[in-house]
CSV table of N, CA and C in Angstrom, one decimal:
chain,number,residue,atom,x,y,z
A,1,UNK,N,249.6,-30.6,-37.7
A,1,UNK,CA,250.4,-29.2,-38.4
A,1,UNK,C,249.0,-29.6,-39.4
A,2,UNK,N,249.3,-30.4,-40.2
A,2,UNK,CA,248.5,-30.1,-41.7
A,2,UNK,C,247.3,-30.7,-42.0
A,3,UNK,N,246.4,-30.2,-40.8
A,3,UNK,CA,245.8,-31.9,-40.8
A,3,UNK,C,244.6,-31.9,-42.0
A,4,UNK,N,244.4,-30.8,-43.2
A,4,UNK,CA,243.0,-30.3,-43.9
A,4,UNK,C,243.7,-30.4,-45.4
A,5,UNK,N,244.8,-29.9,-45.7
A,5,UNK,CA,245.2,-29.6,-46.4
A,5,UNK,C,247.5,-29.1,-46.0
A,6,UNK,N,247.6,-30.1,-46.9
A,6,UNK,CA,249.4,-30.4,-46.8
A,6,UNK,C,249.5,-30.3,-48.7
A,7,UNK,N,250.6,-28.6,-48.0
A,7,UNK,CA,251.2,-28.4,-48.9
A,7,UNK,C,252.5,-28.9,-50.3
A,8,UNK,N,251.9,-29.4,-50.9
A,8,UNK,CA,253.2,-30.1,-51.4
A,8,UNK,C,253.2,-29.1,-52.2
A,9,UNK,N,252.8,-28.6,-53.3
A,9,UNK,CA,252.7,-26.7,-53.6
A,9,UNK,C,254.0,-27.0,-53.3
A,10,UNK,N,254.4,-26.5,-52.1
A,10,UNK,CA,255.3,-25.4,-51.6
A,10,UNK,C,256.7,-25.9,-51.3
A,11,UNK,N,255.8,-27.5,-50.7
A,11,UNK,CA,257.3,-28.1,-50.0
A,11,UNK,C,258.2,-28.7,-51.3
A,12,UNK,N,256.8,-28.7,-52.6
A,12,UNK,CA,258.6,-29.5,-53.7
A,12,UNK,C,259.2,-28.2,-54.2
A,13,UNK,N,258.8,-27.2,-54.9
A,13,UNK,CA,258.9,-25.9,-54.6
A,13,UNK,C,260.7,-25.3,-53.6
A,14,UNK,N,259.7,-25.4,-52.3
A,14,UNK,CA,261.4,-25.2,-51.2
A,14,UNK,C,261.6,-26.0,-51.4
A,15,UNK,N,261.8,-27.5,-51.5
A,15,UNK,CA,263.2,-28.4,-51.8
A,15,UNK,C,263.7,-28.2,-53.0
A,16,UNK,N,263.2,-27.6,-54.2
A,16,UNK,CA,263.9,-27.3,-54.9
A,16,UNK,C,265.2,-26.6,-55.0
A,17,UNK,N,264.5,-25.0,-54.3
A,17,UNK,CA,265.3,-23.9,-54.1
A,17,UNK,C,266.7,-24.5,-53.6
A,18,UNK,N,266.1,-25.0,-52.0
A,18,UNK,CA,266.3,-25.8,-51.0
A,18,UNK,C,268.1,-26.5,-52.1
A,19,UNK,N,268.1,-27.9,-52.4
A,19,UNK,CA,269.0,-28.1,-53.3
A,19,UNK,C,270.1,-27.8,-54.9
A,20,UNK,N,269.0,-26.6,-54.5
A,20,UNK,CA,270.2,-25.8,-55.9
A,20,UNK,C,271.1,-24.9,-55.1
A,21,UNK,N,270.4,-24.0,-54.0
A,21,UNK,CA,271.6,-24.2,-53.3
A,21,UNK,C,272.6,-24.3,-52.2
A,22,UNK,N,271.9,-25.2,-51.8
A,22,UNK,CA,272.5,-25.9,-50.9
A,22,UNK,C,272.9,-27.3,-50.5
A,23,UNK,N,274.4,-27.6,-50.3
A,23,UNK,CA,274.4,-29.0,-50.4
A,23,UNK,C,274.3,-30.0,-49.2
A,24,UNK,N,274.5,-31.1,-49.1
A,24,UNK,CA,273.9,-32.0,-48.1
A,24,UNK,C,274.9,-31.9,-47.1
A,25,UNK,N,276.5,-31.5,-47.2
A,25,UNK,CA,276.6,-31.0,-46.4
A,25,UNK,C,277.2,-30.4,-44.9
A,26,UNK,N,276.0,-29.4,-45.9
A,26,UNK,CA,276.4,-28.5,-45.1
A,26,UNK,C,275.1,-29.0,-44.0
A,27,UNK,N,275.2,-27.9,-43.0
A,27,UNK,CA,274.5,-28.5,-41.6
A,27,UNK,C,273.6,-27.5,-41.6
A,28,UNK,N,271.8,-27.7,-41.7
A,28,UNK,CA,270.7,-26.3,-41.5
A,28,UNK,C,270.5,-25.8,-40.0
A,29,UNK,N,270.2,-25.0,-40.0
A,29,UNK,CA,269.7,-24.4,-38.4
A,29,UNK,C,268.7,-24.0,-39.6
A,30,UNK,N,267.2,-24.7,-39.4
A,30,UNK,CA,266.4,-24.3,-39.3
A,30,UNK,C,264.5,-23.5,-38.5
A,31,UNK,N,264.3,-21.9,-37.8
A,31,UNK,CA,264.1,-21.9,-37.2
A,31,UNK,C,262.5,-22.3,-37.6
A,32,UNK,N,262.5,-22.7,-35.4
A,32,UNK,CA,261.5,-22.9,-35.3
A,32,UNK,C,261.3,-24.9,-35.6
A,33,UNK,N,260.0,-25.3,-34.6
A,33,UNK,CA,259.9,-26.8,-34.0
A,33,UNK,C,260.7,-27.4,-34.8
A,34,UNK,N,260.8,-28.9,-35.1
A,34,UNK,CA,260.4,-29.7,-36.3
A,34,UNK,C,259.4,-30.0,-36.9
A,35,UNK,N,259.0,-30.0,-37.3
A,35,UNK,CA,258.2,-29.9,-38.2
A,35,UNK,C,257.7,-31.1,-39.7
A,36,UNK,N,256.8,-31.2,-40.6
A,36,UNK,CA,256.7,-31.1,-41.4
A,36,UNK,C,258.3,-31.2,-42.3
A,37,UNK,N,258.3,-30.3,-42.6
A,37,UNK,CA,259.0,-29.4,-44.3
A,37,UNK,C,261.3,-30.0,-43.2
A,38,UNK,N,261.3,-29.3,-41.8
A,38,UNK,CA,262.2,-29.8,-41.5
A,38,UNK,C,262.3,-31.6,-41.6
A,39,UNK,N,261.6,-32.2,-41.8
A,39,UNK,CA,261.4,-34.4,-41.7
A,39,UNK,C,262.1,-34.0,-43.2
A,40,UNK,N,261.3,-33.5,-44.5
A,40,UNK,CA,261.6,-33.9,-45.3
A,40,UNK,C,262.5,-33.5,-46.4
A,41,UNK,N,263.4,-32.3,-45.6
A,41,UNK,CA,264.7,-32.0,-45.8
A,41,UNK,C,265.9,-32.6,-45.0
A,42,UNK,N,265.4,-34.0,-44.0
A,42,UNK,CA,266.8,-34.6,-43.6
A,42,UNK,C,266.4,-36.0,-44.5
A,43,UNK,N,265.3,-36.0,-44.8
A,43,UNK,CA,264.9,-37.1,-45.7
A,43,UNK,C,265.1,-37.0,-46.8
A,44,UNK,N,266.4,-36.0,-47.0
A,44,UNK,CA,266.9,-35.9,-48.5
A,44,UNK,C,267.9,-35.3,-48.2
A,45,UNK,N,269.0,-35.5,-47.0
A,45,UNK,CA,270.0,-35.8,-47.0
A,45,UNK,C,270.7,-35.1,-46.0
A,46,UNK,N,270.1,-33.6,-45.6
A,46,UNK,CA,270.2,-32.4,-44.7
A,46,UNK,C,269.6,-33.4,-43.1
A,47,UNK,N,271.5,-32.3,-42.9
A,47,UNK,CA,271.2,-32.5,-41.1
A,47,UNK,C,270.7,-30.5,-41.0
A,48,UNK,N,269.9,-31.7,-39.7
A,48,UNK,CA,268.8,-30.4,-39.8
A,48,UNK,C,268.7,-30.0,-38.2
A,49,UNK,N,268.9,-28.6,-37.4
A,49,UNK,CA,268.8,-28.7,-36.1
A,49,UNK,C,267.4,-27.6,-36.5
A,50,UNK,N,266.2,-27.8,-34.9
A,50,UNK,CA,264.9,-26.9,-34.9
A,50,UNK,C,265.6,-26.2,-33.8
A,51,UNK,N,265.0,-25.4,-33.2
A,51,UNK,CA,265.1,-24.9,-32.2
A,51,UNK,C,264.2,-25.5,-31.8
A,52,UNK,N,263.4,-25.1,-30.4
A,52,UNK,CA,262.8,-25.3,-29.3
A,52,UNK,C,262.1,-24.9,-28.6
A,53,UNK,N,261.3,-24.1,-29.6
A,53,UNK,CA,260.3,-23.5,-28.8
A,53,UNK,C,260.0,-22.7,-28.3
A,54,UNK,N,261.5,-21.6,-27.6
A,54,UNK,CA,262.2,-20.8,-27.7
A,54,UNK,C,261.0,-19.8,-27.9
A,55,UNK,N,260.5,-18.4,-26.9
A,55,UNK,CA,260.0,-17.0,-27.9
A,55,UNK,C,261.4,-16.3,-28.9
A,56,UNK,N,261.3,-16.8,-30.1
A,56,UNK,CA,262.5,-16.1,-30.9
A,56,UNK,C,262.7,-14.7,-30.5
A,57,UNK,N,262.0,-13.8,-30.0
A,57,UNK,CA,261.3,-12.7,-30.1
A,57,UNK,C,262.4,-12.4,-29.0
A,58,UNK,N,262.5,-13.3,-27.8
A,58,UNK,CA,263.2,-12.7,-26.8
A,58,UNK,C,264.0,-13.2,-26.4
A,59,UNK,N,264.9,-14.2,-27.1
A,59,UNK,CA,265.7,-15.4,-26.7
A,59,UNK,C,266.0,-15.2,-28.3
A,60,UNK,N,267.4,-14.6,-28.3
A,60,UNK,CA,267.0,-15.6,-30.3
A,60,UNK,C,269.6,-16.1,-29.8
A,61,UNK,N,269.7,-16.7,-28.3
A,61,UNK,CA,270.9,-17.6,-27.6
A,61,UNK,C,271.1,-18.6,-28.7
A,62,UNK,N,269.7,-20.1,-29.2
A,62,UNK,CA,270.6,-20.9,-29.9
A,62,UNK,C,270.9,-20.4,-30.7
A,63,UNK,N,270.6,-19.4,-31.8
A,63,UNK,CA,271.4,-19.3,-32.8
A,63,UNK,C,273.1,-18.1,-32.6
A,64,UNK,N,272.8,-18.4,-31.8
A,64,UNK,CA,274.6,-18.1,-31.3
A,64,UNK,C,275.3,-19.7,-30.2
A,65,UNK,N,274.1,-20.4,-30.1
A,65,UNK,CA,275.1,-21.6,-29.5
A,65,UNK,C,275.3,-22.9,-30.0
A,66,UNK,N,274.1,-22.9,-31.3
A,66,UNK,CA,274.6,-24.6,-32.5
A,66,UNK,C,276.0,-23.8,-32.9
A,67,UNK,N,275.8,-25.1,-33.7
A,67,UNK,CA,277.2,-24.8,-34.9
A,67,UNK,C,276.2,-25.5,-36.1
A,68,UNK,N,276.5,-24.0,-37.2
A,68,UNK,CA,275.7,-24.2,-38.3
A,68,UNK,C,276.3,-23.8,-39.5
A,69,UNK,N,275.1,-24.5,-40.7
A,69,UNK,CA,276.4,-23.4,-41.7
A,69,UNK,C,275.6,-22.4,-42.5
A,70,UNK,N,273.8,-22.8,-42.8
A,70,UNK,CA,272.7,-22.8,-43.3
A,70,UNK,C,271.9,-21.9,-42.1
A,71,UNK,N,271.4,-20.9,-42.9
A,71,UNK,CA,270.1,-20.5,-41.2
A,71,UNK,C,269.9,-21.3,-42.1
A,72,UNK,N,267.8,-21.7,-42.3
A,72,UNK,CA,266.9,-21.0,-42.8
A,72,UNK,C,265.5,-20.8,-41.9
A,73,UNK,N,264.7,-20.2,-43.1
A,73,UNK,CA,263.4,-20.0,-41.9
A,73,UNK,C,262.5,-20.0,-43.1
A,74,UNK,N,261.1,-21.2,-43.1
A,74,UNK,CA,260.4,-21.2,-44.4
A,74,UNK,C,258.5,-20.8,-43.5
A,75,UNK,N,258.6,-19.8,-43.9
A,75,UNK,CA,257.2,-18.9,-43.5
A,75,UNK,C,256.6,-18.9,-41.9
A,76,UNK,N,257.7,-18.4,-41.3
A,76,UNK,CA,258.0,-18.5,-39.7
A,76,UNK,C,258.4,-16.6,-39.2
A,77,UNK,N,259.3,-16.2,-40.4
A,77,UNK,CA,259.3,-14.6,-40.1
A,77,UNK,C,258.1,-13.5,-39.9
A,78,UNK,N,257.1,-13.3,-41.1
A,78,UNK,CA,255.6,-13.2,-40.3
A,78,UNK,C,255.2,-14.0,-39.0
A,79,UNK,N,255.4,-14.7,-37.9
A,79,UNK,CA,255.3,-15.0,-36.8
A,79,UNK,C,256.0,-14.2,-35.9
A,80,UNK,N,256.6,-13.7,-36.1
A,80,UNK,CA,257.6,-13.0,-34.8
A,80,UNK,C,257.6,-11.5,-34.8
A,81,UNK,N,257.3,-10.7,-34.0
A,81,UNK,CA,257.6,-9.2,-34.1
A,81,UNK,C,258.6,-8.1,-34.5
A,82,UNK,N,259.4,-9.4,-34.4
A,82,UNK,CA,261.2,-8.5,-34.0
A,82,UNK,C,261.9,-9.7,-35.4
A,83,UNK,N,262.2,-9.6,-36.6
A,83,UNK,CA,263.1,-10.4,-37.6
A,83,UNK,C,264.0,-9.5,-36.9
A,84,UNK,N,264.0,-8.4,-37.4
A,84,UNK,CA,265.6,-7.8,-36.8
A,84,UNK,C,266.6,-8.0,-35.9
A,85,UNK,N,265.7,-8.6,-34.9
A,85,UNK,CA,267.1,-9.3,-33.8
A,85,UNK,C,267.4,-10.6,-34.8
A,86,UNK,N,266.5,-12.0,-34.6
A,86,UNK,CA,266.9,-12.4,-35.0
A,86,UNK,C,268.0,-12.9,-36.3
A,87,UNK,N,268.0,-11.6,-37.8
A,87,UNK,CA,268.4,-11.5,-38.6
A,87,UNK,C,269.9,-10.7,-38.4
A,88,UNK,N,269.9,-10.3,-36.6
A,88,UNK,CA,271.9,-10.0,-36.0
A,88,UNK,C,271.9,-10.7,-35.3
A,89,UNK,N,271.7,-12.0,-35.1
A,89,UNK,CA,272.4,-12.8,-34.1
A,89,UNK,C,272.7,-14.3,-34.8
A,90,UNK,N,272.3,-13.8,-36.9
A,90,UNK,CA,272.6,-15.6,-37.2
A,90,UNK,C,274.5,-15.3,-37.8
A,91,UNK,N,274.5,-16.5,-37.6
A,91,UNK,CA,276.9,-16.8,-37.5
A,91,UNK,C,276.7,-17.0,-38.6
A,92,UNK,N,276.0,-17.5,-39.9
A,92,UNK,CA,276.4,-17.9,-40.7
A,92,UNK,C,276.6,-17.0,-41.7
A,93,UNK,N,277.1,-17.3,-43.5
A,93,UNK,CA,276.9,-16.8,-44.2
A,93,UNK,C,276.3,-16.9,-44.9
A,94,UNK,N,275.2,-18.2,-44.9
A,94,UNK,CA,274.3,-18.9,-45.9
A,94,UNK,C,272.2,-18.5,-45.7
A,95,UNK,N,271.4,-18.2,-46.3
A,95,UNK,CA,270.4,-17.8,-45.4
A,95,UNK,C,268.9,-17.9,-46.5
A,96,UNK,N,268.5,-19.4,-46.2
A,96,UNK,CA,267.3,-19.7,-47.0
A,96,UNK,C,266.5,-18.4,-46.3
A,97,UNK,N,265.3,-18.2,-46.9
A,97,UNK,CA,264.3,-18.0,-45.9
A,97,UNK,C,263.3,-18.4,-46.8
A,98,UNK,N,261.6,-18.1,-46.4
A,98,UNK,CA,260.6,-18.1,-47.5
A,98,UNK,C,259.7,-17.0,-46.1
A,99,UNK,N,258.6,-16.5,-47.2
A,99,UNK,CA,257.3,-15.5,-46.0
A,99,UNK,C,256.2,-16.6,-47.4
A,100,UNK,N,254.8,-15.8,-46.5
A,100,UNK,CA,253.7,-15.2,-47.4
A,100,UNK,C,253.8,-14.4,-47.7
A,101,UNK,N,253.5,-14.1,-49.3
A,101,UNK,CA,253.7,-12.7,-48.8
A,101,UNK,C,251.8,-12.5,-48.8
A,102,UNK,N,251.5,-10.5,-48.7
A,102,UNK,CA,250.3,-10.0,-47.9
A,102,UNK,C,249.7,-9.9,-49.2
A,103,UNK,N,248.1,-10.2,-49.2
A,103,UNK,CA,247.6,-10.7,-50.5
A,103,UNK,C,246.3,-9.7,-49.8
A,104,UNK,N,246.6,-8.1,-50.9
A,104,UNK,CA,245.8,-6.8,-50.2
A,104,UNK,C,243.7,-7.5,-50.4
A,105,UNK,N,244.1,-8.7,-50.9
A,105,UNK,CA,243.0,-8.8,-51.1
A,105,UNK,C,242.0,-9.9,-49.1
A,106,UNK,N,242.9,-9.9,-49.1
A,106,UNK,CA,243.1,-10.4,-47.2
A,106,UNK,C,243.5,-9.7,-46.1
A,107,UNK,N,242.7,-10.5,-44.7
A,107,UNK,CA,242.7,-9.5,-43.3
A,107,UNK,C,244.5,-10.2,-43.3
A,108,UNK,N,245.1,-10.0,-42.3
A,108,UNK,CA,246.4,-11.0,-41.7
A,108,UNK,C,245.7,-11.9,-41.1
A,109,UNK,N,246.8,-13.3,-40.9
A,109,UNK,CA,245.7,-13.9,-40.3
A,109,UNK,C,246.3,-13.6,-38.6
A,110,UNK,N,244.8,-14.4,-37.9
A,110,UNK,CA,244.9,-14.5,-36.6
A,110,UNK,C,244.1,-15.6,-36.5
A,111,UNK,N,245.3,-16.7,-36.1
A,111,UNK,CA,244.1,-17.7,-35.2
A,111,UNK,C,243.6,-18.0,-33.7
A,112,UNK,N,242.1,-17.9,-34.0
A,112,UNK,CA,241.5,-17.9,-32.6
A,112,UNK,C,241.8,-18.8,-30.7
A,113,UNK,N,242.4,-19.9,-31.7
A,113,UNK,CA,242.5,-20.7,-30.4
A,113,UNK,C,244.8,-21.1,-30.4
A,114,UNK,N,245.2,-20.2,-31.6
A,114,UNK,CA,246.5,-21.1,-30.9
A,114,UNK,C,247.3,-19.5,-30.6
A,115,UNK,N,248.4,-19.2,-29.5
A,115,UNK,CA,248.2,-17.5,-30.0
A,115,UNK,C,249.9,-17.8,-31.0
A,116,UNK,N,250.8,-18.5,-31.1
A,116,UNK,CA,251.2,-19.0,-31.7
A,116,UNK,C,250.7,-18.4,-32.6
A,117,UNK,N,250.3,-19.5,-33.4
A,117,UNK,CA,249.5,-18.8,-34.8
A,117,UNK,C,248.6,-18.1,-35.3
A,118,UNK,N,249.8,-16.7,-35.2
A,118,UNK,CA,249.3,-15.4,-35.5
A,118,UNK,C,250.5,-14.8,-36.3
A,119,UNK,N,249.3,-14.3,-37.7
A,119,UNK,CA,250.8,-13.5,-38.4
A,119,UNK,C,250.9,-12.1,-37.8
A,120,UNK,N,251.8,-11.4,-37.2
A,120,UNK,CA,252.4,-10.2,-37.3
A,120,UNK,C,252.8,-9.6,-38.1
A,121,UNK,N,253.4,-9.7,-39.6
A,121,UNK,CA,254.4,-9.2,-40.4
A,121,UNK,C,253.1,-10.0,-41.5
A,122,UNK,N,253.0,-9.1,-41.9
A,122,UNK,CA,252.0,-9.3,-43.6
A,122,UNK,C,252.9,-8.4,-44.4
A,123,UNK,N,255.1,-10.1,-45.3
A,123,UNK,CA,254.9,-8.7,-45.5
A,123,UNK,C,255.4,-8.4,-47.6
A,124,UNK,N,255.4,-7.7,-47.7
A,124,UNK,CA,256.3,-7.3,-49.2
A,124,UNK,C,257.0,-8.1,-49.1
A,125,UNK,N,257.4,-8.8,-51.1
A,125,UNK,CA,258.6,-8.6,-51.2
A,125,UNK,C,259.7,-7.3,-50.6
A,126,UNK,N,259.5,-6.1,-51.5
A,126,UNK,CA,260.3,-5.3,-51.4
A,126,UNK,C,260.8,-4.9,-49.4
A,127,UNK,N,260.0,-6.0,-48.8
A,127,UNK,CA,260.1,-4.8,-47.2
A,127,UNK,C,261.1,-6.5,-47.1
A,128,UNK,N,261.2,-7.3,-46.9
A,128,UNK,CA,261.5,-8.6,-46.2
A,128,UNK,C,263.6,-8.6,-47.0
A,129,UNK,N,263.4,-7.9,-48.3
A,129,UNK,CA,264.8,-7.1,-49.8
A,129,UNK,C,264.6,-6.1,-48.1
A,130,UNK,N,264.3,-6.1,-48.1
A,130,UNK,CA,264.7,-4.2,-47.3
A,130,UNK,C,265.4,-4.7,-45.3
A,131,UNK,N,264.5,-5.8,-45.2
A,131,UNK,CA,265.2,-5.6,-43.9
A,131,UNK,C,266.7,-7.4,-43.8
A,132,UNK,N,266.3,-7.2,-44.6
A,132,UNK,CA,267.3,-8.4,-45.3
A,132,UNK,C,269.8,-7.2,-45.5
A,133,UNK,N,268.4,-6.6,-46.4
A,133,UNK,CA,269.9,-5.5,-46.5
A,133,UNK,C,269.8,-4.8,-45.9
A,134,UNK,N,268.8,-4.4,-44.8
A,134,UNK,CA,269.6,-3.4,-43.1
A,134,UNK,C,270.5,-4.4,-42.4
A,135,UNK,N,270.0,-5.5,-42.7
A,135,UNK,CA,270.8,-6.7,-41.8
A,135,UNK,C,272.5,-7.4,-42.0
A,136,UNK,N,271.9,-6.9,-43.3
A,136,UNK,CA,273.5,-7.1,-44.4
A,136,UNK,C,274.5,-8.3,-44.7
A,137,UNK,N,272.9,-8.8,-45.5
A,137,UNK,CA,272.1,-9.8,-46.1
A,137,UNK,C,272.3,-9.3,-47.4
A,138,UNK,N,273.0,-9.7,-48.6
A,138,UNK,CA,273.0,-10.3,-49.8
A,138,UNK,C,271.8,-11.1,-50.8
A,139,UNK,N,270.9,-10.6,-51.5
A,139,UNK,CA,270.1,-11.7,-52.1
A,139,UNK,C,270.0,-12.0,-53.1
A,140,UNK,N,270.4,-13.1,-52.9
A,140,UNK,CA,271.3,-14.2,-54.8
A,140,UNK,C,270.4,-14.5,-55.4
A,141,UNK,N,269.1,-15.2,-55.1
A,141,UNK,CA,268.4,-15.3,-55.8
A,141,UNK,C,266.1,-14.9,-55.1
A,142,UNK,N,266.0,-15.4,-56.0
A,142,UNK,CA,264.8,-14.9,-55.3
A,142,UNK,C,262.9,-15.4,-56.5
A,143,UNK,N,262.3,-16.5,-55.5
A,143,UNK,CA,261.1,-16.8,-56.6
A,143,UNK,C,259.7,-16.7,-55.8
A,144,UNK,N,259.1,-16.0,-55.9
A,144,UNK,CA,258.2,-16.0,-56.5
A,144,UNK,C,257.5,-16.9,-56.8
A,145,UNK,N,255.8,-17.8,-55.6
A,145,UNK,CA,254.5,-18.5,-56.4
A,145,UNK,C,253.2,-18.1,-56.1
A,146,UNK,N,252.4,-19.5,-56.8
A,146,UNK,CA,251.6,-18.8,-56.5
A,146,UNK,C,250.7,-19.9,-54.9
A,147,UNK,N,249.5,-19.8,-54.9
A,147,UNK,CA,249.4,-21.1,-54.1
A,147,UNK,C,247.1,-20.7,-54.1
A,148,UNK,N,247.6,-22.0,-55.4
A,148,UNK,CA,245.8,-21.7,-55.8
A,148,UNK,C,245.2,-23.0,-54.4
A,149,UNK,N,243.8,-22.6,-54.5
A,149,UNK,CA,242.8,-23.5,-53.5
A,149,UNK,C,241.9,-23.8,-53.8
A,150,UNK,N,241.2,-24.8,-53.6
A,150,UNK,CA,240.5,-25.7,-54.5
A,150,UNK,C,238.9,-25.7,-53.8
A,151,UNK,N,238.5,-24.4,-53.8
A,151,UNK,CA,237.2,-23.5,-53.6
A,151,UNK,C,237.2,-22.3,-54.6
A,152,UNK,N,235.3,-22.7,-53.8
A,152,UNK,CA,234.6,-21.5,-55.5
A,152,UNK,C,235.0,-19.5,-54.8
A,153,UNK,N,234.9,-19.2,-56.0
A,153,UNK,CA,234.7,-17.6,-55.1
A,153,UNK,C,236.4,-16.7,-56.1
A,154,UNK,N,235.4,-15.5,-55.5
A,154,UNK,CA,236.0,-14.4,-56.3
A,154,UNK,C,237.9,-15.0,-55.8
A,155,UNK,N,238.5,-15.0,-54.0
A,155,UNK,CA,239.2,-15.1,-53.5
A,155,UNK,C,240.2,-16.0,-54.0
A,156,UNK,N,240.3,-17.8,-54.3
A,156,UNK,CA,239.8,-18.7,-54.8
A,156,UNK,C,241.1,-18.6,-55.9
A,157,UNK,N,239.5,-17.0,-57.1
A,157,UNK,CA,240.8,-16.9,-58.5
A,157,UNK,C,241.6,-16.3,-58.4
A,158,UNK,N,241.4,-15.5,-57.8
A,158,UNK,CA,242.6,-14.4,-57.7
A,158,UNK,C,243.8,-15.2,-56.9
A,159,UNK,N,243.7,-16.6,-56.2
A,159,UNK,CA,244.8,-17.1,-56.0
A,159,UNK,C,246.2,-17.8,-56.8
A,160,UNK,N,244.8,-17.7,-57.9
A,160,UNK,CA,245.6,-18.2,-59.3
A,160,UNK,C,246.4,-18.1,-60.2
A,161,UNK,N,246.4,-16.7,-60.1
A,161,UNK,CA,246.9,-15.1,-60.3
A,161,UNK,C,247.9,-14.8,-59.5
A,162,UNK,N,247.7,-14.4,-58.2
A,162,UNK,CA,248.7,-13.7,-57.2
A,162,UNK,C,249.6,-14.1,-56.6
A,163,UNK,N,250.3,-14.0,-57.0
A,163,UNK,CA,251.7,-15.0,-55.9
A,163,UNK,C,251.9,-15.2,-54.1
A,164,UNK,N,252.3,-16.2,-54.1
A,164,UNK,CA,251.3,-15.6,-52.2
A,164,UNK,C,252.2,-15.5,-51.4
A,165,UNK,N,253.7,-17.0,-51.8
A,165,UNK,CA,255.0,-17.3,-51.4
A,165,UNK,C,256.0,-16.8,-52.0
A,166,UNK,N,256.9,-15.5,-51.4
A,166,UNK,CA,258.0,-15.3,-52.0
A,166,UNK,C,259.6,-16.2,-50.8
A,167,UNK,N,260.6,-16.4,-51.9
A,167,UNK,CA,261.3,-17.5,-51.4
A,167,UNK,C,263.1,-16.4,-51.4
A,168,UNK,N,263.9,-16.9,-50.7
A,168,UNK,CA,265.1,-15.7,-51.2
A,168,UNK,C,266.4,-16.9,-50.9
A,169,UNK,N,266.9,-16.8,-51.0
A,169,UNK,CA,268.6,-16.9,-51.2
A,169,UNK,C,269.9,-16.0,-50.7
A,170,UNK,N,270.4,-16.1,-50.0
A,170,UNK,CA,270.8,-14.7,-49.3
A,170,UNK,C,272.5,-15.2,-49.0
A,171,UNK,N,273.7,-13.9,-49.3
A,171,UNK,CA,274.5,-14.4,-48.1
A,171,UNK,C,274.7,-13.0,-47.7
A,172,UNK,N,275.5,-12.9,-46.4
A,172,UNK,CA,275.7,-12.2,-45.4
A,172,UNK,C,277.2,-11.1,-45.9
A,173,UNK,N,277.0,-9.8,-46.1
A,173,UNK,CA,277.7,-9.3,-46.5
A,173,UNK,C,278.9,-8.6,-46.1
A,174,UNK,N,280.3,-8.8,-46.5
A,174,UNK,CA,281.0,-8.4,-45.0
A,174,UNK,C,281.1,-7.4,-45.4
A,175,UNK,N,281.1,-6.8,-44.1
A,175,UNK,CA,281.8,-5.2,-43.2
A,175,UNK,C,282.2,-4.8,-43.0
A,176,UNK,N,283.1,-3.5,-43.8
A,176,UNK,CA,284.5,-3.5,-43.6
A,176,UNK,C,285.1,-2.6,-42.4
């Protein structure tokens, strides 16, 4: 998955954010197939359940059938056509999400060889906030960070100053 570049800064910051809000006694349902970060969570004492590769735009049954205390989705919502329905089907009261932010100087990402490796949404922070609000979540904590790359050029220079990722911790609001 990360043959050429391993996102150690992103993984370090994401793990610290997770540890700040979630105890290892809570079971995590991590959206997406097992991946290097779900392995990092397990190595740090978390119990992690992943999806099995089903098309989450059409099938949210795993969200309803598994038992979990925390829902996570790290760099997955941008791949979904319908993240609203996914959030509506989360059955726990805590979530942590992270997304790559839309960069005004870069087009939406589309792999030429992998149909799953495409970004349908290029989020701005307010868009994710609104999506969470509309689906009944209240953001408790948020963090943005940059993702510099070791290349020369105007875009790589901008990546030193422009936030690239946005993480949130939210709880389900009680509806009356």
